[in-house]
Amino acid sequence: QTVVTQEPSLTVSPGGTVTLTCASSTGAVTSGYYPNWFQQKPGQAPRALIYRTNNKHSWTPARFSGSLLGGKAALILSDVQPEDEADYHCLLHYEGGWVFGTGTKLTVL
Amino acid sequence: QVQLVQSGAEVKIPGASVKISCKASGYSFTTYYMHWVRQAPGQGFEWMGMVDPNTGKTNYAQKFQGRVIMTRDTSTGTVYMDLNSLTSDDTAMYYCARERGGSLNFDYWGQGTLVIVSS
């Protein structure tokens, strides 16, 4: 069974930069896994942020970016704002379907 | 504007089935795949499968094969997810989410449908 692992929790100061990662139990994550990233706030449906590794949706704030780092997919938040406090989930594509990451709870403090 | 509107909350007893709908509007219905994803209380997301509204072709996660059926009605722009043999482990929020056909790009999500399985 494929497991996609994210940091359980991270804390960042307002105005700071933080990197969230997404690792696959099958090995290095490449662009061929077509990473997607989502933000979820309490009581809300998820909101898409990034698709196909580093592409932003029209509504994605410029301070969010996606990349591949050290064999993992990464979501980088720059100039973090208080409203960025949320859960973040990655999604990877495998032969036959998709697998979500375990999720990261980001605290802005 | 794009909208995915899901049916309301359901309470089911173990062993029953549930059928959730997701009505799409604001875009070409047959151009986008529809995925179903669930999130158990306090847990992460789990991909259940998808349906191509153009062809009706489906792809289910191995875990749910034999227990889930995803269908679509092109006349109303609605997709359905039918899950049977429910257990308490199926208690979760269920979401539909669209992907432009083959683009591997998830963009819009439904508001979610809570399913509670309890005796």
PDB file of C-alpha atoms in Angstrom:
ATOM      1  CA  GLN A   1       0.000   0.000   0.000  1.00  0.00           C
ATOM      2  CA  THR A   2       1.399   3.334  -1.084  1.00  0.00           C
ATOM      3  CA  VAL A   3       1.823   5.927   1.643  1.00  0.00           C
ATOM      4  CA  VAL A   4       2.317   9.630   0.984  1.00  0.00           C
ATOM      5  CA  THR A   5       3.846  11.377   3.968  1.00  0.00           C
ATOM      6  CA  GLN A   6       3.741  15.030   4.985  1.00  0.00           C
ATOM      7  CA  GLU A   7       4.968  16.809   8.083  1.00  0.00           C
ATOM      8  CA  PRO A   8       2.222  16.462  10.723  1.00  0.00           C
ATOM      9  CA  SER A   9       2.602  20.045  11.848  1.00  0.00           C
ATOM     10  CA  LEU A  10       4.683  23.137  11.210  1.00  0.00           C
ATOM     11  CA  THR A  11       4.792  26.552  12.808  1.00  0.00           C
ATOM     12  CA  VAL A  12       5.817  29.761  11.074  1.00  0.00           C
ATOM     13  CA  SER A  13       5.904  33.411  12.076  1.00  0.00           C
ATOM     14  CA  PRO A  14       3.936  36.004  10.119  1.00  0.00           C
ATOM     15  CA  GLY A  15       6.058  37.286   7.259  1.00  0.00           C
ATOM     16  CA  GLY A  16       8.232  34.204   7.320  1.00  0.00           C
ATOM     17  CA  THR A  17       8.769  31.438   4.803  1.00  0.00           C
ATOM     18  CA  VAL A  18       7.922  27.779   5.258  1.00  0.00           C
ATOM     19  CA  THR A  19       8.299  24.690   3.095  1.00  0.00           C
ATOM     20  CA  LEU A  20       5.864  21.802   3.290  1.00  0.00           C
ATOM     21  CA  THR A  21       6.898  18.522   1.713  1.00  0.00           C
ATOM     22  CA  CYS A  22       5.214  15.463   0.281  1.00  0.00           C
ATOM     23  CA  ALA A  23       7.098  12.164   0.123  1.00  0.00           C
ATOM     24  CA  SER A  24       6.155   8.887  -1.511  1.00  0.00           C
ATOM     25  CA  SER A  25       6.832   5.455  -0.034  1.00  0.00           C
ATOM     26  CA  THR A  26       7.626   4.258  -3.562  1.00  0.00           C
ATOM     27  CA  GLY A  27      10.646   6.531  -3.956  1.00  0.00           C
ATOM     28  CA  ALA A  28      11.459   9.979  -5.243  1.00  0.00           C
ATOM     29  CA  VAL A  29       8.559  12.175  -6.297  1.00  0.00           C
ATOM     30  CA  THR A  30       8.966  13.466  -9.826  1.00  0.00           C
ATOM     31  CA  SER A  31       6.845  15.644 -12.069  1.00  0.00           C
ATOM     32  CA  GLY A  32       5.318  12.423 -13.341  1.00  0.00           C
ATOM     33  CA  TYR A  33       3.376  12.187 -10.093  1.00  0.00           C
ATOM     34  CA  TYR A  34       1.624  15.445 -11.052  1.00  0.00           C
ATOM     35  CA  PRO A  35       1.520  16.838  -7.500  1.00  0.00           C
ATOM     36  CA  ASN A  36      -1.508  18.834  -6.502  1.00  0.00           C
ATOM     37  CA  TRP A  37      -1.753  20.878  -3.302  1.00  0.00           C
ATOM     38  CA  PHE A  38      -4.861  21.887  -1.376  1.00  0.00           C
ATOM     39  CA  GLN A  39      -5.623  24.125   1.565  1.00  0.00           C
ATOM     40  CA  GLN A  40      -8.385  23.332   4.023  1.00  0.00           C
ATOM     41  CA  LYS A  41      -9.645  25.543   6.822  1.00  0.00           C
ATOM     42  CA  PRO A  42     -11.867  24.239   9.629  1.00  0.00           C
ATOM     43  CA  GLY A  43     -15.382  23.475   8.500  1.00  0.00           C
ATOM     44  CA  GLN A  44     -14.641  24.251   4.876  1.00  0.00           C
ATOM     45  CA  ALA A  45     -14.190  22.267   1.708  1.00  0.00           C
ATOM     46  CA  PRO A  46     -10.652  22.077   0.353  1.00  0.00           C
ATOM     47  CA  ARG A  47      -9.386  24.796  -1.944  1.00  0.00           C
ATOM     48  CA  ALA A  48      -7.004  23.931  -4.754  1.00  0.00           C
ATOM     49  CA  LEU A  49      -3.698  25.817  -4.730  1.00  0.00           C
ATOM     50  CA  ILE A  50      -1.197  24.111  -7.051  1.00  0.00           C
ATOM     51  CA  TYR A  51      -1.464  21.537  -9.832  1.00  0.00           C
ATOM     52  CA  ARG A  52       1.090  19.616 -11.850  1.00  0.00           C
ATOM     53  CA  THR A  53       3.933  20.437  -9.451  1.00  0.00           C
ATOM     54  CA  ASN A  54       4.161  24.205  -9.834  1.00  0.00           C
ATOM     55  CA  ASN A  55       1.139  25.599 -11.655  1.00  0.00           C
ATOM     56  CA  LYS A  56      -1.106  28.032  -9.822  1.00  0.00           C
ATOM     57  CA  HIS A  57      -4.830  28.442 -10.193  1.00  0.00           C
ATOM     58  CA  SER A  58      -6.142  31.900 -10.982  1.00  0.00           C
ATOM     59  CA  TRP A  59      -7.081  32.381  -7.335  1.00  0.00           C
ATOM     60  CA  THR A  60      -3.824  31.141  -5.807  1.00  0.00           C
ATOM     61  CA  PRO A  61      -1.985  33.942  -3.987  1.00  0.00           C
ATOM     62  CA  ALA A  62       1.435  34.720  -5.424  1.00  0.00           C
ATOM     63  CA  ARG A  63       3.105  33.851  -2.115  1.00  0.00           C
ATOM     64  CA  PHE A  64       2.307  30.159  -2.711  1.00  0.00           C
ATOM     65  CA  SER A  65       4.571  28.170  -5.003  1.00  0.00           C
ATOM     66  CA  GLY A  66       5.179  24.526  -5.780  1.00  0.00           C
ATOM     67  CA  SER A  67       8.334  22.651  -6.705  1.00  0.00           C
ATOM     68  CA  LEU A  68      10.306  19.436  -6.333  1.00  0.00           C
ATOM     69  CA  LEU A  69      12.933  19.397  -3.602  1.00  0.00           C
ATOM     70  CA  GLY A  70      15.152  16.543  -2.559  1.00  0.00           C
ATOM     71  CA  GLY A  71      12.955  13.838  -4.048  1.00  0.00           C
ATOM     72  CA  LYS A  72       9.757  15.288  -2.634  1.00  0.00           C
ATOM     73  CA  ALA A  73       7.038  17.585  -3.836  1.00  0.00           C
ATOM     74  CA  ALA A  74       7.113  20.875  -1.993  1.00  0.00           C
ATOM     75  CA  LEU A  75       4.766  23.730  -1.276  1.00  0.00           C
ATOM     76  CA  ILE A  76       6.561  26.931  -0.354  1.00  0.00           C
ATOM     77  CA  LEU A  77       4.767  29.757   1.404  1.00  0.00           C
ATOM     78  CA  SER A  78       6.559  33.091   1.418  1.00  0.00           C
ATOM     79  CA  ASP A  79       5.584  36.170   3.421  1.00  0.00           C
ATOM     80  CA  VAL A  80       3.160  34.027   5.382  1.00  0.00           C
ATOM     81  CA  GLN A  81      -0.052  35.715   6.442  1.00  0.00           C
ATOM     82  CA  PRO A  82      -2.237  34.886   9.449  1.00  0.00           C
ATOM     83  CA  GLU A  83      -4.948  33.662   7.108  1.00  0.00           C
ATOM     84  CA  ASP A  84      -2.596  30.962   5.815  1.00  0.00           C
ATOM     85  CA  GLU A  85      -3.115  29.013   9.018  1.00  0.00           C
ATOM     86  CA  ALA A  86      -4.789  25.857   7.773  1.00  0.00           C
ATOM     87  CA  ASP A  87      -4.314  22.208   6.897  1.00  0.00           C
ATOM     88  CA  TYR A  88      -2.456  21.491   3.684  1.00  0.00           C
ATOM     89  CA  HIS A  89      -2.784  18.300   1.686  1.00  0.00           C
ATOM     90  CA  CYS A  90      -0.828  17.007  -1.260  1.00  0.00           C
ATOM     91  CA  LEU A  91      -2.109  14.589  -3.869  1.00  0.00           C
ATOM     92  CA  LEU A  92       0.020  12.353  -6.072  1.00  0.00           C
ATOM     93  CA  HIS A  93      -0.893  10.356  -9.153  1.00  0.00           C
ATOM     94  CA  TYR A  94       0.067   6.696  -9.425  1.00  0.00           C
ATOM     95  CA  GLU A  95      -0.742   4.068 -11.974  1.00  0.00           C
ATOM     96  CA  GLY A  96      -4.375   3.346 -11.376  1.00  0.00           C
ATOM     97  CA  GLY A  97      -5.278   6.320  -9.292  1.00  0.00           C
ATOM     98  CA  TRP A  98      -4.437   9.002  -6.771  1.00  0.00           C
ATOM     99  CA  VAL A  99      -3.162   9.013  -3.213  1.00  0.00           C
ATOM    100  CA  PHE A 100      -3.451  11.871  -0.756  1.00  0.00           C
ATOM    101  CA  GLY A 101      -0.767  12.810   1.672  1.00  0.00           C
ATOM    102  CA  THR A 102      -1.222  12.582   5.414  1.00  0.00           C
ATOM    103  CA  GLY A 103      -1.677  16.347   5.696  1.00  0.00           C
ATOM    104  CA  THR A 104       0.205  19.167   7.434  1.00  0.00           C
ATOM    105  CA  LYS A 105      -1.311  21.465  10.021  1.00  0.00           C
ATOM    106  CA  LEU A 106       0.291  24.871   9.588  1.00  0.00           C
ATOM    107  CA  THR A 107       0.209  27.241  12.529  1.00  0.00           C
ATOM    108  CA  VAL A 108       1.011  30.923  12.069  1.00  0.00           C
ATOM    109  CA  LEU A 109       2.298  32.267  15.350  1.00  0.00           C
TER     110      LEU A 109
ATOM    111  CA  GLN B   1     -19.544  30.497 -12.234  1.00  0.00           C
ATOM    112  CA  VAL B   2     -18.506  26.932 -11.616  1.00  0.00           C
ATOM    113  CA  GLN B   3     -20.523  25.228  -8.920  1.00  0.00           C
ATOM    114  CA  LEU B   4     -20.580  21.693  -7.602  1.00  0.00           C
ATOM    115  CA  VAL B   5     -23.558  21.285  -5.295  1.00  0.00           C
ATOM    116  CA  GLN B   6     -23.846  18.095  -3.330  1.00  0.00           C
ATOM    117  CA  SER B   7     -26.846  16.448  -1.720  1.00  0.00           C
ATOM    118  CA  GLY B   8     -27.545  16.711   1.975  1.00  0.00           C
ATOM    119  CA  ALA B   9     -26.333  14.780   4.960  1.00  0.00           C
ATOM    120  CA  GLU B  10     -27.276  11.147   5.401  1.00  0.00           C
ATOM    121  CA  VAL B  11     -27.592   8.873   8.409  1.00  0.00           C
ATOM    122  CA  LYS B  12     -27.450   5.169   7.666  1.00  0.00           C
ATOM    123  CA  ILE B  13     -27.411   1.952   9.627  1.00  0.00           C
ATOM    124  CA  PRO B  14     -24.598  -0.570   9.140  1.00  0.00           C
ATOM    125  CA  GLY B  15     -25.110  -2.726   6.082  1.00  0.00           C
ATOM    126  CA  ALA B  16     -27.120  -0.103   4.236  1.00  0.00           C
ATOM    127  CA  SER B  17     -26.219   1.808   1.086  1.00  0.00           C
ATOM    128  CA  VAL B  18     -25.930   5.535   0.451  1.00  0.00           C
ATOM    129  CA  LYS B  19     -26.182   7.458  -2.797  1.00  0.00           C
ATOM    130  CA  ILE B  20     -24.761  10.972  -2.937  1.00  0.00           C
ATOM    131  CA  SER B  21     -25.248  13.396  -5.797  1.00  0.00           C
ATOM    132  CA  CYS B  22     -23.067  16.197  -7.125  1.00  0.00           C
ATOM    133  CA  LYS B  23     -24.771  18.629  -9.493  1.00  0.00           C
ATOM    134  CA  ALA B  24     -22.429  20.595 -11.730  1.00  0.00           C
ATOM    135  CA  SER B  25     -23.126  23.942 -13.318  1.00  0.00           C
ATOM    136  CA  GLY B  26     -21.278  26.796 -14.953  1.00  0.00           C
ATOM    137  CA  TYR B  27     -19.126  24.711 -17.294  1.00  0.00           C
ATOM    138  CA  SER B  28     -19.223  21.996 -19.924  1.00  0.00           C
ATOM    139  CA  PHE B  29     -20.196  18.944 -17.880  1.00  0.00           C
ATOM    140  CA  THR B  30     -18.668  16.340 -20.161  1.00  0.00           C
ATOM    141  CA  THR B  31     -15.288  18.065 -20.375  1.00  0.00           C
ATOM    142  CA  TYR B  32     -14.279  17.374 -16.784  1.00  0.00           C
ATOM    143  CA  TYR B  33     -13.798  14.127 -14.918  1.00  0.00           C
ATOM    144  CA  MET B  34     -15.444  13.965 -11.509  1.00  0.00           C
ATOM    145  CA  HIS B  35     -13.615  12.446  -8.578  1.00  0.00           C
ATOM    146  CA  TRP B  36     -14.949  11.377  -5.219  1.00  0.00           C
ATOM    147  CA  VAL B  37     -12.888  11.904  -2.104  1.00  0.00           C
ATOM    148  CA  ARG B  38     -13.726  11.293   1.523  1.00  0.00           C
ATOM    149  CA  GLN B  39     -12.413  12.531   4.841  1.00  0.00           C
ATOM    150  CA  ALA B  40     -13.154  10.680   8.056  1.00  0.00           C
ATOM    151  CA  PRO B  41     -13.474  12.821  11.200  1.00  0.00           C
ATOM    152  CA  GLY B  42     -10.099  14.278  12.124  1.00  0.00           C
ATOM    153  CA  GLN B  43      -8.376  12.341   9.344  1.00  0.00           C
ATOM    154  CA  GLY B  44      -6.807  13.001   5.977  1.00  0.00           C
ATOM    155  CA  PHE B  45      -8.346  12.625   2.572  1.00  0.00           C
ATOM    156  CA  GLU B  46      -8.911   9.360   0.743  1.00  0.00           C
ATOM    157  CA  TRP B  47      -9.388   9.144  -3.024  1.00  0.00           C
ATOM    158  CA  MET B  48     -12.255   6.813  -3.878  1.00  0.00           C
ATOM    159  CA  GLY B  49     -12.427   6.962  -7.642  1.00  0.00           C
ATOM    160  CA  MET B  50     -13.607   8.926 -10.629  1.00  0.00           C
ATOM    161  CA  VAL B  51     -16.102   8.935 -13.482  1.00  0.00           C
ATOM    162  CA  ASP B  52     -15.716  10.393 -16.949  1.00  0.00           C
ATOM    163  CA  PRO B  53     -19.061  12.140 -17.562  1.00  0.00           C
ATOM    164  CA  ASN B  54     -18.480  11.967 -21.308  1.00  0.00           C
ATOM    165  CA  THR B  55     -18.198   8.198 -21.563  1.00  0.00           C
ATOM    166  CA  GLY B  56     -19.375   6.946 -18.182  1.00  0.00           C
ATOM    167  CA  LYS B  57     -16.043   5.173 -17.768  1.00  0.00           C
ATOM    168  CA  THR B  58     -14.976   4.763 -14.173  1.00  0.00           C
ATOM    169  CA  ASN B  59     -11.786   4.109 -12.239  1.00  0.00           C
ATOM    170  CA  TYR B  60     -12.149   3.047  -8.629  1.00  0.00           C
ATOM    171  CA  ALA B  61      -9.564   2.828  -5.891  1.00  0.00           C
ATOM    172  CA  GLN B  62      -8.799  -0.814  -5.209  1.00  0.00           C
ATOM    173  CA  LYS B  63     -10.080  -0.465  -1.652  1.00  0.00           C
ATOM    174  CA  PHE B  64     -13.576   0.370  -2.865  1.00  0.00           C
ATOM    175  CA  GLN B  65     -13.880  -1.910  -5.875  1.00  0.00           C
ATOM    176  CA  GLY B  66     -16.986  -4.035  -5.602  1.00  0.00           C
ATOM    177  CA  ARG B  67     -18.569  -1.665  -3.101  1.00  0.00           C
ATOM    178  CA  VAL B  68     -18.817   1.631  -4.981  1.00  0.00           C
ATOM    179  CA  ILE B  69     -20.544   2.665  -8.169  1.00  0.00           C
ATOM    180  CA  MET B  70     -20.088   6.084  -9.762  1.00  0.00           C
ATOM    181  CA  THR B  71     -22.506   7.174 -12.442  1.00  0.00           C
ATOM    182  CA  ARG B  72     -23.537  10.289 -14.279  1.00  0.00           C
ATOM    183  CA  ASP B  73     -26.655  11.807 -15.806  1.00  0.00           C
ATOM    184  CA  THR B  74     -25.695  14.060 -18.670  1.00  0.00           C
ATOM    185  CA  SER B  75     -29.232  15.404 -18.990  1.00  0.00           C
ATOM    186  CA  THR B  76     -29.027  17.039 -15.565  1.00  0.00           C
ATOM    187  CA  GLY B  77     -25.263  17.494 -15.229  1.00  0.00           C
ATOM    188  CA  THR B  78     -25.175  15.332 -12.133  1.00  0.00           C
ATOM    189  CA  VAL B  79     -22.811  12.632 -10.965  1.00  0.00           C
ATOM    190  CA  TYR B  80     -23.651  10.063  -8.326  1.00  0.00           C
ATOM    191  CA  MET B  81     -21.642   7.982  -5.906  1.00  0.00           C
ATOM    192  CA  ASP B  82     -23.292   4.863  -4.513  1.00  0.00           C
ATOM    193  CA  LEU B  83     -21.520   3.097  -1.644  1.00  0.00           C
ATOM    194  CA  ASN B  84     -22.931  -0.121  -0.220  1.00  0.00           C
ATOM    195  CA  SER B  85     -22.339  -2.434   2.744  1.00  0.00           C
ATOM    196  CA  LEU B  86     -21.699   0.544   4.973  1.00  0.00           C
ATOM    197  CA  THR B  87     -19.851   0.210   8.260  1.00  0.00           C
ATOM    198  CA  SER B  88     -18.970   2.749  10.925  1.00  0.00           C
ATOM    199  CA  ASP B  89     -15.619   3.182   9.150  1.00  0.00           C
ATOM    200  CA  ASP B  90     -17.518   4.818   6.290  1.00  0.00           C
ATOM    201  CA  THR B  91     -18.582   7.705   8.516  1.00  0.00           C
ATOM    202  CA  ALA B  92     -16.982  10.662   6.758  1.00  0.00           C
ATOM    203  CA  MET B  93     -17.440  13.818   4.757  1.00  0.00           C
ATOM    204  CA  TYR B  94     -17.666  12.951   1.078  1.00  0.00           C
ATOM    205  CA  TYR B  95     -16.601  15.432  -1.593  1.00  0.00           C
ATOM    206  CA  CYS B  96     -16.817  15.562  -5.349  1.00  0.00           C
ATOM    207  CA  ALA B  97     -13.987  17.348  -7.151  1.00  0.00           C
ATOM    208  CA  ARG B  98     -13.533  17.983 -10.831  1.00  0.00           C
ATOM    209  CA  GLU B  99     -10.519  17.474 -13.062  1.00  0.00           C
ATOM    210  CA  ARG B 100     -10.336  18.774 -16.600  1.00  0.00           C
ATOM    211  CA  GLY B 101     -10.307  15.588 -18.618  1.00  0.00           C
ATOM    212  CA  GLY B 102      -6.879  14.086 -18.320  1.00  0.00           C
ATOM    213  CA  SER B 103      -5.222  17.322 -17.213  1.00  0.00           C
ATOM    214  CA  LEU B 104      -4.333  15.948 -13.765  1.00  0.00           C
ATOM    215  CA  ASN B 105      -5.487  19.281 -12.407  1.00  0.00           C
ATOM    216  CA  PHE B 106      -8.045  19.267  -9.612  1.00  0.00           C
ATOM    217  CA  ASP B 107      -9.685  22.635  -9.283  1.00  0.00           C
ATOM    218  CA  TYR B 108     -13.230  22.960  -7.938  1.00  0.00           C
ATOM    219  CA  TRP B 109     -14.712  20.953  -5.092  1.00  0.00           C
ATOM    220  CA  GLY B 110     -18.240  20.424  -3.865  1.00  0.00           C
ATOM    221  CA  GLN B 111     -19.237  21.589  -0.416  1.00  0.00           C
ATOM    222  CA  GLY B 112     -19.204  18.073   0.998  1.00  0.00           C
ATOM    223  CA  THR B 113     -21.841  15.593   2.173  1.00  0.00           C
ATOM    224  CA  LEU B 114     -21.662  14.158   5.670  1.00  0.00           C
ATOM    225  CA  VAL B 115     -22.506  10.485   5.924  1.00  0.00           C
ATOM    226  CA  ILE B 116     -22.929   9.008   9.380  1.00  0.00           C
ATOM    227  CA  VAL B 117     -23.170   5.253   9.780  1.00  0.00           C
ATOM    228  CA  SER B 118     -24.538   4.257  13.124  1.00  0.00           C
ATOM    229  CA  SER B 119     -26.829   1.666  14.594  1.00  0.00           C
TER     230      SER B 119
END
